[in-house]
Coordinates of C-alpha atoms and ligand atoms in Angstrom, one line a residue:
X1 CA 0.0 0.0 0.0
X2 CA 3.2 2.4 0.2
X3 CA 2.0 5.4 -1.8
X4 CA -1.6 5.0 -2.0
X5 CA -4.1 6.4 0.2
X6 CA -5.5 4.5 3.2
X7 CA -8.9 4.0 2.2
X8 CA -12.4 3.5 4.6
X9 CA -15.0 1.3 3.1
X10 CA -18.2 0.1 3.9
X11 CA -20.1 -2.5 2.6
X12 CA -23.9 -2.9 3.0
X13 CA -24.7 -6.1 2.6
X14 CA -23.4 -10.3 3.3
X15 CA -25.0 -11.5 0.7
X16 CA -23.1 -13.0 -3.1
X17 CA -21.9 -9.3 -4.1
X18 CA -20.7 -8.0 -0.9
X19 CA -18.7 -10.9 0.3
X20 CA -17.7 -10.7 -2.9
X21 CA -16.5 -6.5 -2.7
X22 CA -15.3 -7.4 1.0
X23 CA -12.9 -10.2 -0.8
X24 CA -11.7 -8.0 -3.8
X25 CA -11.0 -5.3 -1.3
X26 CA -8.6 -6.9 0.7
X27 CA -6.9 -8.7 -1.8
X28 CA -6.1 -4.7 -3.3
X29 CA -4.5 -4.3 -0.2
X30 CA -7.5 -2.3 1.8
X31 CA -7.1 -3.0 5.2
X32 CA -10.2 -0.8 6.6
X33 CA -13.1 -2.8 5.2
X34 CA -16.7 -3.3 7.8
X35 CA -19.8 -4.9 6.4
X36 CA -22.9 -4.2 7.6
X37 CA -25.3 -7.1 7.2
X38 CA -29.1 -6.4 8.7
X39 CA -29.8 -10.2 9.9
X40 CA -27.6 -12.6 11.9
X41 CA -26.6 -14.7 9.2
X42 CA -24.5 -13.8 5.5
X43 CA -26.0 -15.2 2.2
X44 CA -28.7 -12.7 1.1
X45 CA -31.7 -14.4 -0.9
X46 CA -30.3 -17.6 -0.2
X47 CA -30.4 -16.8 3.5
X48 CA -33.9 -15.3 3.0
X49 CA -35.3 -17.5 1.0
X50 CA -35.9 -21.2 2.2
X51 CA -39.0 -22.9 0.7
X52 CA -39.0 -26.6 -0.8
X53 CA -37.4 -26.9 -4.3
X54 CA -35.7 -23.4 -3.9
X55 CA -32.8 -24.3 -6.6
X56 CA -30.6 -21.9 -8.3
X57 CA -32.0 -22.0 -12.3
X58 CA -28.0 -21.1 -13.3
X59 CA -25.8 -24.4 -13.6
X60 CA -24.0 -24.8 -9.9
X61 CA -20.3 -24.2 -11.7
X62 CA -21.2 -20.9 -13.3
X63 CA -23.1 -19.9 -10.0
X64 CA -20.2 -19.9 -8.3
X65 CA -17.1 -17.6 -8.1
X66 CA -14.3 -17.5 -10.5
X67 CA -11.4 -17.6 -7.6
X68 CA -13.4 -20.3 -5.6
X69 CA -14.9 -23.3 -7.9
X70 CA -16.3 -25.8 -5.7
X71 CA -15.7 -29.4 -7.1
X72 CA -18.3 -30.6 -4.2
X73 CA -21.8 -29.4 -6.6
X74 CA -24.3 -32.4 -6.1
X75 CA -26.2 -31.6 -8.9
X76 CA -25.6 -29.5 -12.3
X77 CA -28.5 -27.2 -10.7
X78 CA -27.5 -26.8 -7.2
X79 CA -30.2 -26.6 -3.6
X80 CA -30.4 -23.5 -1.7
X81 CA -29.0 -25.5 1.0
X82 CA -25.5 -26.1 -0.5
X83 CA -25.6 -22.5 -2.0
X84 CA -25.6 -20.8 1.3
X85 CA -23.2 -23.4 2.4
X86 CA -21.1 -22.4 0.2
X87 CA -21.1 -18.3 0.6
X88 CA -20.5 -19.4 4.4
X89 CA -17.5 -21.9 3.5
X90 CA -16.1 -19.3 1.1
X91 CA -16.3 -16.0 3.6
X92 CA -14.7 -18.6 6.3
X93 CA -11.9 -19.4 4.4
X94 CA -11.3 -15.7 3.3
X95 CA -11.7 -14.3 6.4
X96 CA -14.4 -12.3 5.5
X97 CA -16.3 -13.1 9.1
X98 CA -14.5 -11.0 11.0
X99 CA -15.3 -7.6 9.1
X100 CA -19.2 -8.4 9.1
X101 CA -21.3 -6.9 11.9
X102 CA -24.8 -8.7 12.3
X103 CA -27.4 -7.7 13.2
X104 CA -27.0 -3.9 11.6
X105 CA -29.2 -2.7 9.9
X106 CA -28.5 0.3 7.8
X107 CA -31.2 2.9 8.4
X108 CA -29.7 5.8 6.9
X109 CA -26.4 6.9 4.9
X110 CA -25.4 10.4 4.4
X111 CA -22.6 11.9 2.5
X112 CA -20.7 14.6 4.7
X113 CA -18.0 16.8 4.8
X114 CA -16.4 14.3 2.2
X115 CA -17.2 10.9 3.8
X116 CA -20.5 8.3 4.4
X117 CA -21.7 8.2 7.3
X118 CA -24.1 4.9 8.0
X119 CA -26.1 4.8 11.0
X120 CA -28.1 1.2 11.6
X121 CA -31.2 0.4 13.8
X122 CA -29.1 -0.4 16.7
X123 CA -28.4 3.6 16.5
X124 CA -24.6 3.0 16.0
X125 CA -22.6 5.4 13.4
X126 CA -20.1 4.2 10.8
X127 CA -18.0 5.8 8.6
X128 CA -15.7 5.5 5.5
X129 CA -14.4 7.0 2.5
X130 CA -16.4 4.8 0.2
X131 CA -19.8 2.6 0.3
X132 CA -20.7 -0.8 -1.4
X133 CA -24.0 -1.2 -1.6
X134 CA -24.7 -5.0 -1.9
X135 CA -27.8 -4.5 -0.5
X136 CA -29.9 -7.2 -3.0
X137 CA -32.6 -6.9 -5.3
X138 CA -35.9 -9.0 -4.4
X139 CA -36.0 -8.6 -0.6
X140 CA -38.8 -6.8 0.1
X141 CA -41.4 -9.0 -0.2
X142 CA -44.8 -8.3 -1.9
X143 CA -47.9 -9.8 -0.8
X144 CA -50.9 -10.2 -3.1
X145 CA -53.5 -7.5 -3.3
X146 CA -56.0 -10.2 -2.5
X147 CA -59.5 -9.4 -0.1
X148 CA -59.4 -11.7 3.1
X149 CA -56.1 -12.5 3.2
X150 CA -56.1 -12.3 6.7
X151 CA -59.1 -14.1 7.1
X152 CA -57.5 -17.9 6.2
X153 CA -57.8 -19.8 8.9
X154 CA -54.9 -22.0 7.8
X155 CA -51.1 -21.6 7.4
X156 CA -50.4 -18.7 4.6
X157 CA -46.9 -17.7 3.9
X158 CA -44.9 -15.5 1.6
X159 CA -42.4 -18.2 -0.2
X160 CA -39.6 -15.4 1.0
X161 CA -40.9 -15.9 4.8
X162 CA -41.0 -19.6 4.4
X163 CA -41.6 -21.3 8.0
X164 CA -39.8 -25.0 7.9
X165 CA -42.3 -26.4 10.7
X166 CA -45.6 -25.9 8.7
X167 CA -46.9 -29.3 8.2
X168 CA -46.8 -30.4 4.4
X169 CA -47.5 -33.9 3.7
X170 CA -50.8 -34.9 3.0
X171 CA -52.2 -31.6 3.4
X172 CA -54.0 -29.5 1.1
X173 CA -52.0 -26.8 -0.1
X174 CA -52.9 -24.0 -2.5
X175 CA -49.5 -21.7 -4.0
X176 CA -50.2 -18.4 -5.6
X177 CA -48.2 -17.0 -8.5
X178 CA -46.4 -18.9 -11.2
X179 CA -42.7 -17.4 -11.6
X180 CA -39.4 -18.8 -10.8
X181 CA -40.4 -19.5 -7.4
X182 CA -44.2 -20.4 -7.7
X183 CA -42.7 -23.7 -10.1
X184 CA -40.6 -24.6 -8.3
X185 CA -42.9 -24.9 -4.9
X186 CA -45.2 -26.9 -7.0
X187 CA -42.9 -29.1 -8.4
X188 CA -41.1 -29.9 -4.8
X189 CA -45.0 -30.4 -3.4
X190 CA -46.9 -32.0 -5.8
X191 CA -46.1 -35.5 -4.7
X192 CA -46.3 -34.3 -1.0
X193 CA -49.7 -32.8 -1.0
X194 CA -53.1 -34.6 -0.6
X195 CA -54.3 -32.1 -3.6
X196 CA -52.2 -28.8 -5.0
X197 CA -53.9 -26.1 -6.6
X198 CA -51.6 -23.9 -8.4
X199 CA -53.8 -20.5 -8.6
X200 CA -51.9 -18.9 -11.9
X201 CA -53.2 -15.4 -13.0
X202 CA -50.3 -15.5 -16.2
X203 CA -49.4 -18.8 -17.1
X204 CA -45.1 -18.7 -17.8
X205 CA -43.8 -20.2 -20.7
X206 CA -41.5 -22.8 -19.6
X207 CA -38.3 -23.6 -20.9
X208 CA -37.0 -26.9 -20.5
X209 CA -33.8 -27.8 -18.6
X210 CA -32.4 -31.3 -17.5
X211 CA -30.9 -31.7 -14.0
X212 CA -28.5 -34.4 -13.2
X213 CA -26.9 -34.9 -10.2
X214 CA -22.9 -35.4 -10.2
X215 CA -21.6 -38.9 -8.9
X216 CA -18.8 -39.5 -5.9
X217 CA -16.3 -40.2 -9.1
X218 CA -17.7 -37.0 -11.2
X219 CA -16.7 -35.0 -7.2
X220 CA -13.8 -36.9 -7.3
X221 CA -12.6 -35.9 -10.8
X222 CA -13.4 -32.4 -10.3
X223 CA -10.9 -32.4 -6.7
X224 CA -8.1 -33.6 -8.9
X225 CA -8.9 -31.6 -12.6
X226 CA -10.2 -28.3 -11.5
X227 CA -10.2 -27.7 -15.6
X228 CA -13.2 -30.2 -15.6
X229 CA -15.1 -27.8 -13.7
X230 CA -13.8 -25.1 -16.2
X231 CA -15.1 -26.7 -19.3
X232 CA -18.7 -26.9 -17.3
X233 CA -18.0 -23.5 -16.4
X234 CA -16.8 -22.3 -19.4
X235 CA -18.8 -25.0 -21.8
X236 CA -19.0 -23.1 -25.1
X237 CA -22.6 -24.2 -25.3
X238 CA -23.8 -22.6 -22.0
X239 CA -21.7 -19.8 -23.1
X240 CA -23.2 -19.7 -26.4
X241 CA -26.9 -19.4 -24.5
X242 CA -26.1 -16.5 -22.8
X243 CA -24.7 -15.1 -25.6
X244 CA -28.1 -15.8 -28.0
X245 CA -30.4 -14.7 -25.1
X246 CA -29.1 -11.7 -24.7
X247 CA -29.3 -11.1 -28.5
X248 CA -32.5 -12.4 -28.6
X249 CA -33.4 -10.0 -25.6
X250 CA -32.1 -7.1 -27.3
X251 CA -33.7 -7.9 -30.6
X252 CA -37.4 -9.3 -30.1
X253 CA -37.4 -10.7 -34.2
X254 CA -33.9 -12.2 -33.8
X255 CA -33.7 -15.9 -35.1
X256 CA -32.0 -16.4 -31.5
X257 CA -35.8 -15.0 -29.5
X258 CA -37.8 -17.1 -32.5
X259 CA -35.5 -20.3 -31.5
X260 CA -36.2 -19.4 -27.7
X261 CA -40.0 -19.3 -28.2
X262 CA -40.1 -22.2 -30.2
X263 CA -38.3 -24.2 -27.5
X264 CA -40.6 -23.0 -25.1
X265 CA -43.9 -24.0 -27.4
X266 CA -42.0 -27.2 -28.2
X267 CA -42.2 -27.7 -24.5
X268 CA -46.0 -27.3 -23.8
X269 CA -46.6 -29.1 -26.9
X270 CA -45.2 -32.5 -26.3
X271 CA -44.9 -32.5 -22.7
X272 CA -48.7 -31.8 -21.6
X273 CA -51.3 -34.5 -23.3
X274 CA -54.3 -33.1 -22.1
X275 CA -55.4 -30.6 -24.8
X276 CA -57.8 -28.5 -21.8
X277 CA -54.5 -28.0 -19.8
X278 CA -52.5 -27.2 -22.5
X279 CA -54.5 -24.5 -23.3
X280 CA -54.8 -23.5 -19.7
X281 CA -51.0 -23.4 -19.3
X282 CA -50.4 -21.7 -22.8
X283 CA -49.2 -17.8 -21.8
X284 CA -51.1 -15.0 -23.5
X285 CA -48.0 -13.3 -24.2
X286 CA -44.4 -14.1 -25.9
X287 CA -41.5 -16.3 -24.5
X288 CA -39.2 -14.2 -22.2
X289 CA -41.2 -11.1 -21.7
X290 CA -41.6 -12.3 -18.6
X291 CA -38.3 -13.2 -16.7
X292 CA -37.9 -16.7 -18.0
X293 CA -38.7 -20.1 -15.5
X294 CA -36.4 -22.8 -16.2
X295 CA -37.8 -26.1 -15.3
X296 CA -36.7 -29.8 -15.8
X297 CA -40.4 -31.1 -14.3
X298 CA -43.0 -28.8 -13.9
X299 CA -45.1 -29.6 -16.6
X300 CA -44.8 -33.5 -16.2
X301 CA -45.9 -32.2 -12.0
X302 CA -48.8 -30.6 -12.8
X303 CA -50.3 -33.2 -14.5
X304 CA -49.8 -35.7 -11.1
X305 CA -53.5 -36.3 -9.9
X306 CA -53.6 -34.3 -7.0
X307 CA -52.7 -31.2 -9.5
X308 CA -54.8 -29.0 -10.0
X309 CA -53.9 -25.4 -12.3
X310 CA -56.3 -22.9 -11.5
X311 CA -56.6 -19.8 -14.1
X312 CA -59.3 -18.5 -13.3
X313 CA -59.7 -15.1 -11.5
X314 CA -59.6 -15.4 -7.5
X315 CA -62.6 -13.5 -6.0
X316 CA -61.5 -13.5 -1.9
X317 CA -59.7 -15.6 0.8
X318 CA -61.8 -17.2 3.0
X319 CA -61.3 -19.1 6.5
X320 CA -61.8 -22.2 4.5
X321 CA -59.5 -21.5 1.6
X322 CA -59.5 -19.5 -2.0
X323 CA -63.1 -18.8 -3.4
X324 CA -62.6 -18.2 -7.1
X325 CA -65.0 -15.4 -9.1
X326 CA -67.0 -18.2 -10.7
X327 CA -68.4 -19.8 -7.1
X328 CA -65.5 -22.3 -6.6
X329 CA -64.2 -22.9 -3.5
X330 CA -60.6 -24.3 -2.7
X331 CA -60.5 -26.0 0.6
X332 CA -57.0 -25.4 1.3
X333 CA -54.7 -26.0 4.7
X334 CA -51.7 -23.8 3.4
X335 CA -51.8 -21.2 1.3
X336 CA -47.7 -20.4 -0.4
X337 CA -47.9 -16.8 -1.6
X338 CA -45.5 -16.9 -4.3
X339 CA -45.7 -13.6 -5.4
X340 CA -42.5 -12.2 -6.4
X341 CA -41.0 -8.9 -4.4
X342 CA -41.3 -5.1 -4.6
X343 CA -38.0 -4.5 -6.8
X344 CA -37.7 -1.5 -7.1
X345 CA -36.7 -1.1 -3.4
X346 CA -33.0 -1.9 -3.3
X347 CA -31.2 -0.1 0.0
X348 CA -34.8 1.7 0.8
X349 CA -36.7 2.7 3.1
X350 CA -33.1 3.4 4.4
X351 CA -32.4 7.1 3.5
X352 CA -29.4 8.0 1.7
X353 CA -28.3 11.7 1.4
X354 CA -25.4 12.8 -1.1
X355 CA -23.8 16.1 -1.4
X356 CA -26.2 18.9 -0.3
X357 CA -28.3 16.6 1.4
X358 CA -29.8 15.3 -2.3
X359 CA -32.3 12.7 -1.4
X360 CA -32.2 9.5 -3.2
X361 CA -36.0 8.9 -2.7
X362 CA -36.2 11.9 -4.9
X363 CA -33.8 11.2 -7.4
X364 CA -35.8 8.0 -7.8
X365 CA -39.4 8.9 -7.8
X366 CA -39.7 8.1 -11.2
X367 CA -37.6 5.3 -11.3
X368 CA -34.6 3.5 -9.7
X369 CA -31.7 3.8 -11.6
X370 CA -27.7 4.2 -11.8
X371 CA -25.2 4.7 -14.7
X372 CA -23.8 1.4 -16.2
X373 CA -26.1 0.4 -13.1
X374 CA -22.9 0.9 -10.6
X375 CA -23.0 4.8 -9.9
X376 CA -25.0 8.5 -9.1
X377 CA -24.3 12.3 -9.6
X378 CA -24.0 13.9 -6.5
X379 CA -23.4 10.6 -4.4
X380 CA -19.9 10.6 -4.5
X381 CA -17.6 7.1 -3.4
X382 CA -20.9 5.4 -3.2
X383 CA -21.4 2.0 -6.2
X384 CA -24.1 -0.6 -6.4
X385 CA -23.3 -4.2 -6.9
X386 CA -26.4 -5.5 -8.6
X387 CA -28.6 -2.7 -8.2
X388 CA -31.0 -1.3 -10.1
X389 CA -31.2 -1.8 -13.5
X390 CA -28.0 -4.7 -13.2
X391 CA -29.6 -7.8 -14.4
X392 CA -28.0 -9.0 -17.8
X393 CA -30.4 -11.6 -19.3
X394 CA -31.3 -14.6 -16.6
X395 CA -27.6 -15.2 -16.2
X396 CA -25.1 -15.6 -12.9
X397 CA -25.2 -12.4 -10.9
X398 CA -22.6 -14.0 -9.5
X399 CA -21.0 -13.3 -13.3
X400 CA -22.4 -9.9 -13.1
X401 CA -21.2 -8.7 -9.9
X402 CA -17.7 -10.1 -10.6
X403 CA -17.7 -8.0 -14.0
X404 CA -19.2 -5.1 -12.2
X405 CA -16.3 -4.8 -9.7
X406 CA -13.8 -4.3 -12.1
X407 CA -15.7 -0.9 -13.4
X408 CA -16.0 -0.2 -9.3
X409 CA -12.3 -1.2 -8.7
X410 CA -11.4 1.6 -11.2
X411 CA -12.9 4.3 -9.6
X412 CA -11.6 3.4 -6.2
X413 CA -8.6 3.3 -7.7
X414 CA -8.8 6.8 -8.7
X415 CA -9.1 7.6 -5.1
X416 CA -6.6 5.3 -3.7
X417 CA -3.9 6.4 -5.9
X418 CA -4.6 10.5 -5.3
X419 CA -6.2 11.1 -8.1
X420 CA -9.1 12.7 -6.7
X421 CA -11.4 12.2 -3.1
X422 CA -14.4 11.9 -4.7
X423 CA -15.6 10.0 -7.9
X424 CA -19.0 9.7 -9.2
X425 CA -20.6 10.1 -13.0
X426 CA -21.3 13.4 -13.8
X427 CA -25.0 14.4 -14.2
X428 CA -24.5 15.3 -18.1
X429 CA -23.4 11.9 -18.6
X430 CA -26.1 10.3 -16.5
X431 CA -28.4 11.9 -18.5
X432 CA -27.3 10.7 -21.7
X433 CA -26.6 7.2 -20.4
X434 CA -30.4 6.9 -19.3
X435 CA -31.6 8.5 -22.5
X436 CA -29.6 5.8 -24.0
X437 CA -31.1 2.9 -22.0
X438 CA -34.5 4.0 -21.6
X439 CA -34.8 4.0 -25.4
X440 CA -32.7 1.0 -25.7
X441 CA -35.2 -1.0 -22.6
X442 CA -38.0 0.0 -24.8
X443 CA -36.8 -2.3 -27.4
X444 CA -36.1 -5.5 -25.9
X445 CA -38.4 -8.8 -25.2
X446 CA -39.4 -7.4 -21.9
X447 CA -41.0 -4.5 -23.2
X448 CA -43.1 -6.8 -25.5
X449 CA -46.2 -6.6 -23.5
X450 CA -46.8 -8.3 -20.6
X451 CA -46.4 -7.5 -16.6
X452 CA -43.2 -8.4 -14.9
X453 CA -41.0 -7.2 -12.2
X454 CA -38.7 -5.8 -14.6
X455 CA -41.1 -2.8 -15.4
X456 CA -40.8 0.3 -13.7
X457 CA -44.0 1.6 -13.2
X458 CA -44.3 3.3 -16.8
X459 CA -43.3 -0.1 -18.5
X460 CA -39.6 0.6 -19.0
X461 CA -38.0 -2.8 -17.9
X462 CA -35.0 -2.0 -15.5
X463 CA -32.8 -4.4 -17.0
X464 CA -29.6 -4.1 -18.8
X465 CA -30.7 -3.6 -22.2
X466 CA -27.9 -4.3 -24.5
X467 CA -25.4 -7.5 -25.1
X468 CA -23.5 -9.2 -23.2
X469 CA -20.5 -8.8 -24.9
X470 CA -21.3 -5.0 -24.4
X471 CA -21.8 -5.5 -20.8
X472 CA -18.5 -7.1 -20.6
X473 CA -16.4 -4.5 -22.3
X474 CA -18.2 -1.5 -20.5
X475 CA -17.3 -2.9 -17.1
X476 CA -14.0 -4.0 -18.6
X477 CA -12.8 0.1 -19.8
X478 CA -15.1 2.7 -17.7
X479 CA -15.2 5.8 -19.6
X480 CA -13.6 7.9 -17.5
X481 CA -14.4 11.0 -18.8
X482 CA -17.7 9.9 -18.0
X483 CA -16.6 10.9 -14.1
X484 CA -16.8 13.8 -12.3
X485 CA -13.6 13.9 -9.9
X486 CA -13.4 16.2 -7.0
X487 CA -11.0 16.8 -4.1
X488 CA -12.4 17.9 -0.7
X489 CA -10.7 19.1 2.0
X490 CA -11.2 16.4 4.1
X491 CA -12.6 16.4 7.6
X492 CA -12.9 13.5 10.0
X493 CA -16.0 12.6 10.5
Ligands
NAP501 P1 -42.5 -13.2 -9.8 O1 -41.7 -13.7 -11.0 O2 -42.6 -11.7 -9.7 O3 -43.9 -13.9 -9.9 C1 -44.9 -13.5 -9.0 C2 -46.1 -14.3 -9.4 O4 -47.2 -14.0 -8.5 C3 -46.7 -14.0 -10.8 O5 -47.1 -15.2 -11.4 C4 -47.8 -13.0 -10.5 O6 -48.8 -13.1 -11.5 C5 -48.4 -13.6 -9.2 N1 -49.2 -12.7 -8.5 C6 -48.8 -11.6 -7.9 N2 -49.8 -11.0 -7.2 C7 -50.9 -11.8 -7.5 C8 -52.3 -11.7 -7.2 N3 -52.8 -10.7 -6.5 N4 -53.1 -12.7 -7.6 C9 -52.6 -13.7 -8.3 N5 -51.3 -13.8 -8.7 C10 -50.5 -12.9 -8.3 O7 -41.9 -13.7 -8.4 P2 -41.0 -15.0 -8.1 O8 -41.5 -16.2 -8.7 O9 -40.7 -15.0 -6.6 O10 -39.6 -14.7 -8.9 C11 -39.0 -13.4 -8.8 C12 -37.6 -13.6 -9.4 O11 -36.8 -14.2 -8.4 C13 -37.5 -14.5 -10.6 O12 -37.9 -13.9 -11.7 C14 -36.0 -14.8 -10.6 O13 -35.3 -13.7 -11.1 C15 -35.7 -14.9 -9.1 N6 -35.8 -16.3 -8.7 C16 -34.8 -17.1 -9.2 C17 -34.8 -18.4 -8.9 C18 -33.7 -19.2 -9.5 O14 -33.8 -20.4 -9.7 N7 -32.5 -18.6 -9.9 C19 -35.8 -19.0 -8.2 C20 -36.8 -18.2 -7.7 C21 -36.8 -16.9 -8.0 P3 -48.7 -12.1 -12.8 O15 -47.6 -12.6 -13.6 O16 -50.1 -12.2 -13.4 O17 -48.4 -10.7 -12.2

């Protein structure tokens, strides 16, 4: 560190992308890092989230950091269990523990006289030269705007809030919603369930995966050859996918979306006999407007006998179960609320002041959102990992953040080496970066008609809109003339 600035940081958030900052930090040499992590345990949505058939839809060896393979996958699509194993093995062994203080969590952040100030719930202060905000996407979770919720006289539960000791088997369980997380609950229930109604208000085209789990000699091979795990990692036909999705996202009429949707038809077609179901199941709307569900079983699950689908509209929640608009009443024991999260939240409802007390809330009435989804005008030394508008297709965020550190390691660098005190993207730019993406969003698949928690609320999807490839080479070279550097006469705060 001779000659470089002794840097401050903190990082909000234990979860994938800040044990990931917290690593790439020290390894630059920074010794001052904290972590402020609201619960009591590290691993983000993979600590939050806990109900049956939670898997990760991204194969185990790409979901997974570069610097840490882990030859010990069971399965090419890996359990939430092993997951946050995994985060915890992996901060353990990088001694990331000892920087992360439980239990915090951040209230407020304000930028002042040149520094962040964090104060948490527990009414402590912290400060640094420099915030990480790791602070996830879907974690607030939304429940359904649904009359007499309340009123169940069974077990309901958001699938984010999932409570391990509700009785399952043989019960009579109803799950709302029908994204990533609504098939995989009915999959991992409908053998378990004396009947399963699966209430879907937008069927989700479905596109087909297989899942295999890896043998004791496949674990074995993998100890010895890490470059087995590479070519899964690195398999030029997963790579290729990302690659033609993102194309395909970007360009709705692209041979690569055509070849996606027909895929997903394909799917429906051959996989679900009953020509009534079909239907019922058949989306209104094209393949990947919606954030795509992978699934090796669902639609072989829900034709099990004690499946039911359920499309039509729900009228109220009653103490006995679901009463639908047409008269029909689902008896039901358990009621899964599998309906998605606000995501537009990110850090809030902490506050977070910049220079001149500049209100993030009010920056993003309209819409959350962040140049090259990493950094703000007039919020200095402060970059998102995965914030808001970050996802790139329905790839790793583990790939995502990894890339996204390298633009954020830049401008710390900036700071470390003298350059300036503070670094952020100048408004002009911002302005022109979002006119860019806002018109560039309105072009891609998820704009295409349909709801989803992409949209912002005037439709614009909050995703990266462009290719991979040009995801990859803007976090590779940050324009720097993009930045607005400024030195402060530092105070200590
Ligand atoms: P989601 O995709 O937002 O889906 C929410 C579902 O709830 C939708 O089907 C929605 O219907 C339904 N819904 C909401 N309010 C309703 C109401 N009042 N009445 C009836 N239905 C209602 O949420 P999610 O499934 O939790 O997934 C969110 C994201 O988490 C995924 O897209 C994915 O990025 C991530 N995830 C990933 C994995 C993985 O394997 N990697 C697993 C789970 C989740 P409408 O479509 O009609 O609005």
């Amino acid at each position: 560190m001779t000659g470089r600035r002794k840097m401050r940081f903190l990082v909000v958030g234990a979860g994938m992308s800040g044990i990931l900052a917290a690593i790439r930090l020290r390894e630059a040499g920074h010794e001052d890092v904290t972590m402020l992590e609201k619960a009591d345990r590290l691993g983000g949505t993979w600590r939050e989230n806990r109900y049956p058939g939670l898997t990760c839809d991204v194969p185990a060896h790409a979901y997974t950091y570069s610097f840490a393979p882990n030859a010990e996958w069971s399965r090419f699509f890996a359990g939430a269990d092993e997951i946050r194993a995994y985060f915890e093995r992996v901060a353990r062994d990088r001694d990331v523990m000892p920087l992360i203080r439980f239990n915090r969590e951040v209230t407020d952040l304000s930028f002042r006289q040149g520094g962040w100030i964090a104060t948490t719930a527990t009414g402590e202060r912290f400060s640094a030269d420099a915030v990480i905000l790791a602070s996830g996407v879907l974690h607030h979770p939304k429940a359904p705007d649904i009359k007499g919720l309340d009123s169940f006289a069974g077990k309901a539960m958001h699938s984010a809030r999932w409570e391990d000791e509700v009785a399952l088997d043989g019960q009579r369980i109803g799950v709302i919603g029908c994204g990533s997380t609504g098939v995989q609950l009915v999959c991992a229930l409908a053998d378990r369930a004396a009947r399963l109604v699966h209430f879907q208000r937008s069927p989700q085209w479905i596109m087909p995966v297989i899942d295999l789990a890896y043998t004791d000699e496949e674990r074995e091979a993998f100890r010895r050859d890490p470059a087995l795990i590479d070519a899964i990692r690195y398999d030029s036909e997963y790579l290729g996918n990302v690659q033609r999705f993102t194309m395909g996202i970007v360009d709705p009429d692209s041979d690569a979306m055509h070849a996606i949707e027909d895929l997903c038809r394909q799917n429906l077609e051959q996989t679900v006999a009953d020509p009534v179901l079909r239907e019922k199941l058949r989306p209104s709307y094209r393949a990947a407007c919606k954030r795509l569900v992978y699934s090796p079983d669902y639609y072989e699950r829900v034709q099990r006998p004690a499946v039911h689908v359920e499309t039509g509209a729900i009228e109220r929640v009653v103490p006995e179960g679901v009463r639908m608009r047409d008269g029909t009443l689902h008896e039901l024991d358990v009621l899964a609320l599998a309906t998605g999260f606000h995501a537009d939240r990110f850090i809030r409802p902490a506050t977070v002041h910049g220079r001149n007390g500049v209100a993030l809330d009010d920056i993003w009435a309209k819409r959350a959102t962040a140049y090259l989804a990493i950094t703000l005008p007039d919020f200095p030394n402060l970059f998102f990992l995965n914030g808001p508008t970050a996802p790139v297709g329905n790839f790793s965020l583990i790939d995502v953040a990894e890339r996204q550190w390298q633009f954020v390691e830049r401008l710390i660098g900036e700071i470390s080496n003298g350059s300036c005190d503070e670094i952020c993207v100048s408004a002009e730019a911002m302005a022109a970066y979002e006119a860019r993406r806002i018109a560039a969003a309105k072009g891609t698949i998820f704009a295409s008609g349909c709801s989803s928690w992409y949209l912002d609320r005037e439709g614009v999807p909050m995703t990266w809109p462009w290719s991979y490839q040009a995801f990859a080479e803007a976090m590779a070279s940050p324009v720097m003339e993009d930045m607005e550097r400024r030195n402060s006469k530092r105070v200590a705060v």
